[in-house]
mmCIF file of C-alpha atoms in Angstrom:
data_model
loop_
_atom_site.group_PDB
_atom_site.id
_atom_site.type_symbol
_atom_site.label_atom_id
_atom_site.label_comp_id
_atom_site.label_asym_id
_atom_site.label_seq_id
_atom_site.Cartn_x
_atom_site.Cartn_y
_atom_site.Cartn_z
ATOM 1 C CA MET A 1 0.000 0.000 0.000
ATOM 2 C CA ARG A 2 1.361 3.372 -1.009
ATOM 3 C CA ALA A 3 1.943 5.772 1.874
ATOM 4 C CA PRO A 4 -0.294 8.877 1.717
ATOM 5 C CA THR A 5 1.439 12.121 0.770
ATOM 6 C CA PHE A 6 0.484 15.772 1.048
ATOM 7 C CA ASP A 7 -0.167 17.894 -2.004
ATOM 8 C CA LEU A 8 2.212 20.855 -1.574
ATOM 9 C CA THR A 9 -0.090 23.067 -3.633
ATOM 10 C CA LEU A 10 -2.833 22.575 -1.053
ATOM 11 C CA LEU A 11 -0.413 23.240 1.787
ATOM 12 C CA ARG A 12 0.785 26.427 0.116
ATOM 13 C CA THR A 13 -2.825 27.589 -0.100
ATOM 14 C CA LEU A 14 -3.277 26.811 3.603
ATOM 15 C CA VAL A 15 -0.242 28.935 4.494
ATOM 16 C CA ALA A 16 -1.441 31.784 2.276
ATOM 17 C CA ILE A 17 -4.804 31.799 4.077
ATOM 18 C CA ALA A 18 -3.034 31.857 7.445
ATOM 19 C CA ASP A 19 -0.711 34.693 6.400
ATOM 20 C CA THR A 20 -3.428 36.880 4.894
ATOM 21 C CA GLY A 21 -6.325 36.014 7.203
ATOM 22 C CA SER A 22 -8.930 35.424 4.517
ATOM 23 C CA VAL A 23 -9.750 33.398 1.437
ATOM 24 C CA THR A 24 -10.110 36.591 -0.598
ATOM 25 C CA ALA A 25 -6.634 37.874 0.263
ATOM 26 C CA ALA A 26 -5.107 34.424 -0.205
ATOM 27 C CA ALA A 27 -6.662 34.188 -3.668
ATOM 28 C CA LYS A 28 -5.156 37.546 -4.586
ATOM 29 C CA ARG A 29 -1.702 36.506 -3.371
ATOM 30 C CA LEU A 30 -1.806 33.183 -5.210
ATOM 31 C CA ALA A 31 -3.496 34.569 -8.348
ATOM 32 C CA TYR A 32 -6.366 32.102 -7.894
ATOM 33 C CA THR A 33 -10.101 32.661 -7.812
ATOM 34 C CA GLN A 34 -11.767 32.673 -4.400
ATOM 35 C CA SER A 35 -13.668 29.531 -5.306
ATOM 36 C CA THR A 36 -10.406 27.739 -6.127
ATOM 37 C CA VAL A 37 -8.919 28.616 -2.735
ATOM 38 C CA SER A 38 -12.094 27.489 -0.965
ATOM 39 C CA MET A 39 -12.166 24.216 -2.868
ATOM 40 C CA GLN A 40 -8.504 23.537 -2.110
ATOM 41 C CA LEU A 41 -9.110 24.083 1.601
ATOM 42 C CA GLN A 42 -12.147 21.800 1.499
ATOM 43 C CA ARG A 43 -10.144 19.182 -0.379
ATOM 44 C CA LEU A 44 -7.466 19.226 2.297
ATOM 45 C CA GLU A 45 -10.083 18.841 5.021
ATOM 46 C CA SER A 46 -11.696 15.984 3.120
ATOM 47 C CA GLN A 47 -8.400 14.158 2.692
ATOM 48 C CA LEU A 48 -7.633 14.391 6.412
ATOM 49 C CA ASP A 49 -11.246 14.068 7.563
ATOM 50 C CA VAL A 50 -10.873 16.978 10.004
ATOM 51 C CA ASN A 51 -12.153 20.554 10.234
ATOM 52 C CA LEU A 52 -9.221 22.875 9.739
ATOM 53 C CA HIS A 53 -11.027 26.203 9.960
ATOM 54 C CA GLU A 54 -14.022 28.077 11.308
ATOM 55 C CA ARG A 55 -15.481 31.513 10.681
ATOM 56 C CA ALA A 56 -14.901 34.451 13.035
ATOM 57 C CA GLY A 57 -16.952 37.254 11.490
ATOM 58 C CA ARG A 58 -15.453 38.060 8.116
ATOM 59 C CA ARG A 59 -12.140 36.461 8.968
ATOM 60 C CA LEU A 60 -11.215 32.826 8.911
ATOM 61 C CA ARG A 61 -9.769 31.212 12.021
ATOM 62 C CA PHE A 62 -7.980 27.871 12.218
ATOM 63 C CA THR A 63 -9.068 25.120 14.569
ATOM 64 C CA PRO A 64 -6.437 23.432 16.779
ATOM 65 C CA GLU A 65 -6.088 20.782 14.065
ATOM 66 C CA GLY A 66 -5.624 23.520 11.499
ATOM 67 C CA ASP A 67 -2.883 25.132 13.576
ATOM 68 C CA ARG A 68 -1.119 21.778 13.904
ATOM 69 C CA LEU A 69 -1.220 21.187 10.166
ATOM 70 C CA LEU A 70 -0.106 24.759 9.494
ATOM 71 C CA ALA A 71 3.084 24.181 11.492
ATOM 72 C CA HIS A 72 3.810 21.025 9.489
ATOM 73 C CA ALA A 73 2.942 22.814 6.231
ATOM 74 C CA ARG A 74 5.435 25.607 6.861
ATOM 75 C CA ARG A 75 8.229 23.117 7.518
ATOM 76 C CA LEU A 76 7.392 21.000 4.466
ATOM 77 C CA LEU A 77 7.189 24.012 2.170
ATOM 78 C CA ALA A 78 10.426 25.455 3.542
ATOM 79 C CA LEU A 79 12.194 22.154 2.906
ATOM 80 C CA ASN A 80 10.711 21.953 -0.585
ATOM 81 C CA ASP A 81 11.697 25.524 -1.414
ATOM 82 C CA ASP A 82 15.207 25.082 -0.028
ATOM 83 C CA ALA A 83 15.700 21.910 -2.061
ATOM 84 C CA TRP A 84 14.387 23.589 -5.214
ATOM 85 C CA SER A 85 16.532 26.680 -4.682
ATOM 86 C CA ASP A 86 19.602 24.554 -3.983
ATOM 87 C CA MET A 87 19.202 22.687 -7.274
ATOM 88 C CA GLN A 88 18.482 25.853 -9.217
ATOM 89 C CA ALA A 89 21.164 27.988 -7.550
ATOM 90 C CA ARG A 90 23.917 25.992 -9.233
ATOM 91 C CA GLN A 91 22.666 27.283 -12.572
ATOM 92 C CA VAL A 92 22.381 30.988 -11.685
ATOM 93 C CA THR A 93 25.488 33.079 -12.330
ATOM 94 C CA GLY A 94 26.256 36.608 -13.418
ATOM 95 C CA ASP A 95 26.295 40.140 -12.027
ATOM 96 C CA LEU A 96 23.569 42.602 -11.188
ATOM 97 C CA THR A 97 23.298 46.070 -9.713
ATOM 98 C CA LEU A 98 20.540 47.227 -7.351
ATOM 99 C CA GLY A 99 19.841 50.858 -6.527
ATOM 100 C CA ILE A 100 18.232 51.898 -3.236
ATOM 101 C CA PRO A 101 17.962 55.099 -1.207
ATOM 102 C CA GLU A 102 20.280 54.940 1.788
ATOM 103 C CA ASP A 103 17.310 54.991 4.176
ATOM 104 C CA TYR A 104 15.921 51.752 2.739
ATOM 105 C CA ALA A 105 19.130 49.785 3.263
ATOM 106 C CA SER A 106 17.864 48.730 6.696
ATOM 107 C CA LEU A 107 14.962 46.902 5.040
ATOM 108 C CA LEU A 108 17.152 44.564 3.039
ATOM 109 C CA PRO A 109 19.976 42.921 5.086
ATOM 110 C CA SER A 110 18.083 39.648 5.396
ATOM 111 C CA VAL A 111 17.256 39.774 1.667
ATOM 112 C CA PHE A 112 20.918 40.245 0.749
ATOM 113 C CA ALA A 113 22.051 37.491 3.092
ATOM 114 C CA TYR A 114 19.458 35.020 1.828
ATOM 115 C CA PHE A 115 20.113 35.908 -1.809
ATOM 116 C CA HIS A 116 23.845 35.287 -1.353
ATOM 117 C CA GLN A 117 23.096 32.004 0.384
ATOM 118 C CA LEU A 118 20.903 30.872 -2.508
ATOM 119 C CA TYR A 119 23.050 32.219 -5.342
ATOM 120 C CA PRO A 120 26.672 32.458 -4.199
ATOM 121 C CA ALA A 121 27.916 32.674 -7.805
ATOM 122 C CA VAL A 122 26.040 35.951 -8.438
ATOM 123 C CA GLY A 123 27.930 39.212 -7.958
ATOM 124 C CA LEU A 124 25.585 41.773 -6.388
ATOM 125 C CA THR A 125 26.461 45.465 -6.332
ATOM 126 C CA VAL A 126 24.289 47.902 -4.348
ATOM 127 C CA LYS A 127 24.329 51.619 -5.128
ATOM 128 C CA CYS A 128 22.651 54.284 -2.997
ATOM 129 C CA GLY A 129 21.135 57.507 -4.253
ATOM 130 C CA THR A 130 17.960 59.557 -4.267
ATOM 131 C CA SER A 131 14.814 57.891 -5.550
ATOM 132 C CA ALA A 132 14.509 60.323 -8.466
ATOM 133 C CA HIS A 133 18.105 59.746 -9.560
ATOM 134 C CA LEU A 134 17.839 55.968 -9.214
ATOM 135 C CA VAL A 135 14.710 55.879 -11.381
ATOM 136 C CA GLU A 136 16.592 57.716 -14.136
ATOM 137 C CA GLN A 137 19.523 55.314 -13.816
ATOM 138 C CA VAL A 138 17.354 52.233 -14.116
ATOM 139 C CA LYS A 139 15.533 53.735 -17.118
ATOM 140 C CA ALA A 140 18.934 54.257 -18.747
ATOM 141 C CA ALA A 141 19.790 50.598 -17.988
ATOM 142 C CA GLU A 142 22.624 51.701 -15.698
ATOM 143 C CA LEU A 143 20.972 49.655 -12.954
ATOM 144 C CA ASP A 144 19.227 46.308 -13.203
ATOM 145 C CA LEU A 145 16.771 47.076 -10.397
ATOM 146 C CA ALA A 146 15.885 50.003 -8.147
ATOM 147 C CA LEU A 147 13.762 49.975 -5.003
ATOM 148 C CA VAL A 148 12.551 53.539 -4.506
ATOM 149 C CA THR A 149 9.852 55.779 -3.137
ATOM 150 C CA ARG A 150 7.352 56.067 -5.950
ATOM 151 C CA GLN A 151 7.605 59.492 -7.540
ATOM 152 C CA ARG A 152 4.471 61.492 -8.287
ATOM 153 C CA ASN A 153 5.926 62.884 -11.497
ATOM 154 C CA SER A 154 7.287 59.479 -12.575
ATOM 155 C CA PRO A 155 5.111 56.748 -11.070
ATOM 156 C CA GLY A 156 6.113 53.558 -12.891
ATOM 157 C CA GLY A 157 7.520 50.477 -11.257
ATOM 158 C CA ASP A 158 5.708 47.715 -9.412
ATOM 159 C CA VAL A 159 4.347 48.779 -6.021
ATOM 160 C CA ILE A 160 5.412 46.189 -3.470
ATOM 161 C CA ARG A 161 4.755 47.991 -0.194
ATOM 162 C CA ARG A 162 2.708 50.880 1.163
ATOM 163 C CA GLU A 163 3.725 52.726 4.298
ATOM 164 C CA PRO A 164 2.081 55.570 6.211
ATOM 165 C CA LEU A 165 4.259 58.605 6.827
ATOM 166 C CA ILE A 166 4.474 59.922 10.382
ATOM 167 C CA TRP A 167 5.917 62.894 12.228
ATOM 168 C CA ALA A 168 8.747 62.017 14.629
ATOM 169 C CA VAL A 169 10.850 63.783 17.263
ATOM 170 C CA GLY A 170 13.694 62.840 19.585
ATOM 171 C CA ILE A 171 12.899 60.137 22.121
ATOM 172 C CA HIS A 172 13.926 62.372 25.035
ATOM 173 C CA GLN A 173 13.659 65.887 23.611
ATOM 174 C CA GLN A 174 11.419 67.650 21.144
ATOM 175 C CA PRO A 175 10.984 71.196 19.835
ATOM 176 C CA SER A 176 7.973 73.406 20.369
ATOM 177 C CA LEU A 177 5.192 72.461 17.980
ATOM 178 C CA SER A 178 3.881 75.993 17.717
ATOM 179 C CA ASP A 179 4.311 77.922 14.467
ATOM 180 C CA PRO A 180 6.702 78.127 12.792
ATOM 181 C CA ILE A 181 7.408 74.426 13.241
ATOM 182 C CA PRO A 182 11.121 73.601 12.849
ATOM 183 C CA LEU A 183 11.531 70.824 10.308
ATOM 184 C CA ALA A 184 14.403 68.554 9.394
ATOM 185 C CA LEU A 185 13.767 67.869 5.712
ATOM 186 C CA TYR A 186 15.363 66.000 2.892
ATOM 187 C CA SER A 187 17.236 68.198 0.449
ATOM 188 C CA PRO A 188 15.116 69.497 -2.445
ATOM 189 C CA GLY A 189 14.744 66.761 -5.026
ATOM 190 C CA ALA A 190 16.030 64.055 -2.669
ATOM 191 C CA ASP A 191 12.636 62.412 -2.181
ATOM 192 C CA VAL A 192 8.894 62.986 -1.889
ATOM 193 C CA PHE A 193 8.906 63.241 1.916
ATOM 194 C CA ARG A 194 9.679 66.966 1.822
ATOM 195 C CA GLU A 195 6.917 67.718 -0.670
ATOM 196 C CA VAL A 196 4.392 65.696 1.336
ATOM 197 C CA ALA A 197 5.310 67.425 4.613
ATOM 198 C CA GLU A 198 5.073 70.927 3.162
ATOM 199 C CA GLN A 199 1.758 70.229 1.405
ATOM 200 C CA ALA A 200 0.245 68.770 4.591
ATOM 201 C CA LEU A 201 1.254 71.766 6.696
ATOM 202 C CA GLN A 202 0.119 74.240 4.063
ATOM 203 C CA GLY A 203 -3.234 72.476 3.794
ATOM 204 C CA ALA A 204 -3.652 72.697 7.573
ATOM 205 C CA GLY A 205 -2.793 76.394 7.604
ATOM 206 C CA ARG A 206 0.379 75.820 9.624
ATOM 207 C CA ASP A 207 3.637 77.722 9.282
ATOM 208 C CA TRP A 208 7.070 76.087 9.329
ATOM 209 C CA ARG A 209 10.743 76.752 8.832
ATOM 210 C CA VAL A 210 13.486 74.517 7.509
ATOM 211 C CA ALA A 211 15.892 73.920 10.396
ATOM 212 C CA TYR A 212 18.105 71.333 8.699
ATOM 213 C CA THR A 213 18.424 69.507 5.375
ATOM 214 C CA SER A 214 20.156 66.334 4.278
ATOM 215 C CA GLN A 215 19.820 63.687 1.583
ATOM 216 C CA SER A 216 19.471 60.870 4.122
ATOM 217 C CA MET A 217 18.015 60.103 7.520
ATOM 218 C CA ALA A 218 21.537 59.599 8.849
ATOM 219 C CA GLY A 219 22.112 63.294 8.282
ATOM 220 C CA LEU A 220 18.759 64.402 9.716
ATOM 221 C CA ALA A 221 18.743 62.206 12.823
ATOM 222 C CA PRO A 222 21.244 64.139 15.006
ATOM 223 C CA ILE A 223 19.320 67.419 14.988
ATOM 224 C CA VAL A 224 15.997 65.604 15.527
ATOM 225 C CA THR A 225 17.432 63.543 18.397
ATOM 226 C CA ALA A 226 18.723 66.752 19.964
ATOM 227 C CA GLY A 227 15.170 68.072 20.079
ATOM 228 C CA LEU A 228 15.717 70.832 17.534
ATOM 229 C CA ALA A 229 13.403 69.727 14.730
ATOM 230 C CA VAL A 230 10.555 67.468 13.614
ATOM 231 C CA VAL A 231 11.116 64.936 10.845
ATOM 232 C CA VAL A 232 8.873 62.933 8.520
ATOM 233 C CA VAL A 233 9.626 59.202 8.349
ATOM 234 C CA THR A 234 7.947 55.855 7.821
ATOM 235 C CA ARG A 235 7.572 53.496 10.775
ATOM 236 C CA SER A 236 10.200 51.210 9.302
ATOM 237 C CA MET A 237 12.673 54.113 9.468
ATOM 238 C CA LEU A 238 12.141 54.819 13.173
ATOM 239 C CA THR A 239 15.235 54.262 15.290
ATOM 240 C CA PRO A 240 15.485 53.870 19.080
ATOM 241 C CA SER A 241 16.386 57.571 19.276
ATOM 242 C CA LEU A 242 13.124 58.695 17.627
ATOM 243 C CA ARG A 243 9.544 58.817 18.879
ATOM 244 C CA PRO A 244 6.447 59.072 16.658
ATOM 245 C CA LEU A 245 3.952 61.871 17.319
ATOM 246 C CA ASP A 246 0.268 60.976 17.603
ATOM 247 C CA ASP A 247 -2.862 62.972 16.776
ATOM 248 C CA SER A 248 -2.583 64.942 20.015
ATOM 249 C CA SER A 249 0.440 66.756 18.578
ATOM 250 C CA GLY A 250 -1.852 68.920 16.461
ATOM 251 C CA LEU A 251 0.153 68.202 13.310
ATOM 252 C CA PRO A 252 -1.819 67.202 10.213
ATOM 253 C CA ALA A 253 -2.147 63.568 9.171
ATOM 254 C CA LEU A 254 0.235 62.423 6.461
ATOM 255 C CA PRO A 255 -0.595 60.177 3.503
ATOM 256 C CA MET A 256 0.735 56.783 2.534
ATOM 257 C CA ILE A 257 3.786 56.448 0.340
ATOM 258 C CA GLU A 258 4.552 53.585 -2.006
ATOM 259 C CA LEU A 259 7.756 51.625 -2.400
ATOM 260 C CA ALA A 260 8.155 50.541 -5.991
ATOM 261 C CA LEU A 261 10.531 48.172 -7.705
ATOM 262 C CA HIS A 262 11.764 49.453 -11.065
ATOM 263 C CA ARG A 263 13.407 47.181 -13.634
ATOM 264 C CA ALA A 264 15.693 48.095 -16.496
ATOM 265 C CA PRO A 265 13.892 48.247 -19.872
ATOM 266 C CA ARG A 266 15.911 45.340 -21.261
ATOM 267 C CA ARG A 267 14.875 41.767 -20.608
ATOM 268 C CA PRO A 268 15.802 41.041 -16.980
ATOM 269 C CA SER A 269 18.659 38.657 -16.352
ATOM 270 C CA GLU A 270 17.976 35.562 -14.299
ATOM 271 C CA PRO A 271 19.792 37.009 -11.220
ATOM 272 C CA ALA A 272 17.763 40.243 -11.508
ATOM 273 C CA ARG A 273 14.501 38.344 -11.845
ATOM 274 C CA ARG A 274 15.231 36.233 -8.771
ATOM 275 C CA LEU A 275 16.354 39.158 -6.628
ATOM 276 C CA GLY A 276 13.223 41.064 -7.632
ATOM 277 C CA GLU A 277 11.044 38.122 -6.598
ATOM 278 C CA LEU A 278 12.851 37.813 -3.279
ATOM 279 C CA ILE A 279 12.499 41.531 -2.509
ATOM 280 C CA ARG A 280 8.782 41.354 -3.253
ATOM 281 C CA GLU A 281 8.307 38.273 -1.038
ATOM 282 C CA GLN A 282 10.240 39.739 1.862
ATOM 283 C CA LEU A 283 8.822 43.276 1.831
ATOM 284 C CA ALA A 284 5.217 42.805 0.749
ATOM 285 C CA ALA A 285 3.836 41.061 3.868
ATOM 286 C CA PRO A 286 3.647 43.920 6.427
ATOM 287 C CA SER A 287 2.670 46.678 4.004
ATOM 288 C CA GLU A 288 -0.555 48.058 5.457
ATOM 289 C CA ALA A 289 0.506 47.694 9.065
ATOM 290 C CA LEU A 290 3.575 49.881 8.822
#
């Protein structure tokens, strides 16, 4: 008698439902229809003869049996993916260049480490610059990929993450929030954060002054930490020396920004395609919560 085996496609659907919290979101992630995801979940339950889920309002919640299977599913899929990557990695060679703003470098260490582990024969070069400049470089095929803040005057790229902007001050010291508000802003043309901050304050009828400028958060942080200015950041850019301001600060709400992955106009190389996929996988998950 042949030993029963799990269908990894069904297990991958189970994990997608767990990660997204709903059949609808799982279908979107997997590029399936909702009915396909539902049928795959039902098929898994039928094969095991157990109830793996139950409804909790609009969301789907796993039963204890579902949680047990989910743990096994993650391990099985990880082993499958590692084995597949190991066999494929031997065939992937070449060089590629990725452009990122300096402030986004903190988002990618695990991506770089994992990419090198999977594809040790690929030479990866990372170049930092402003989002606007990086977009021009990737359009000119001077870069293979660029992960940037999406520009209003040059949208393009594939949006892989959305983050709300917030006002932040030093963890121990902050300036007066009365007009004119002292701001630490990116240099003109460095990114969209400056434009967003000024438009929000103008729309709220607030006055401000530019206390400090720099092309990166590393340059802005010292004056903000010292309590001399307010800065606009995303939550992923907060450091232990910064504290976000809430609605009680009286400062206007800020919009979401989008992180977009731009690709050179030529056909992407295999290393570029795989790095792009890995960046999307690693950065897409927490988008709305940031």
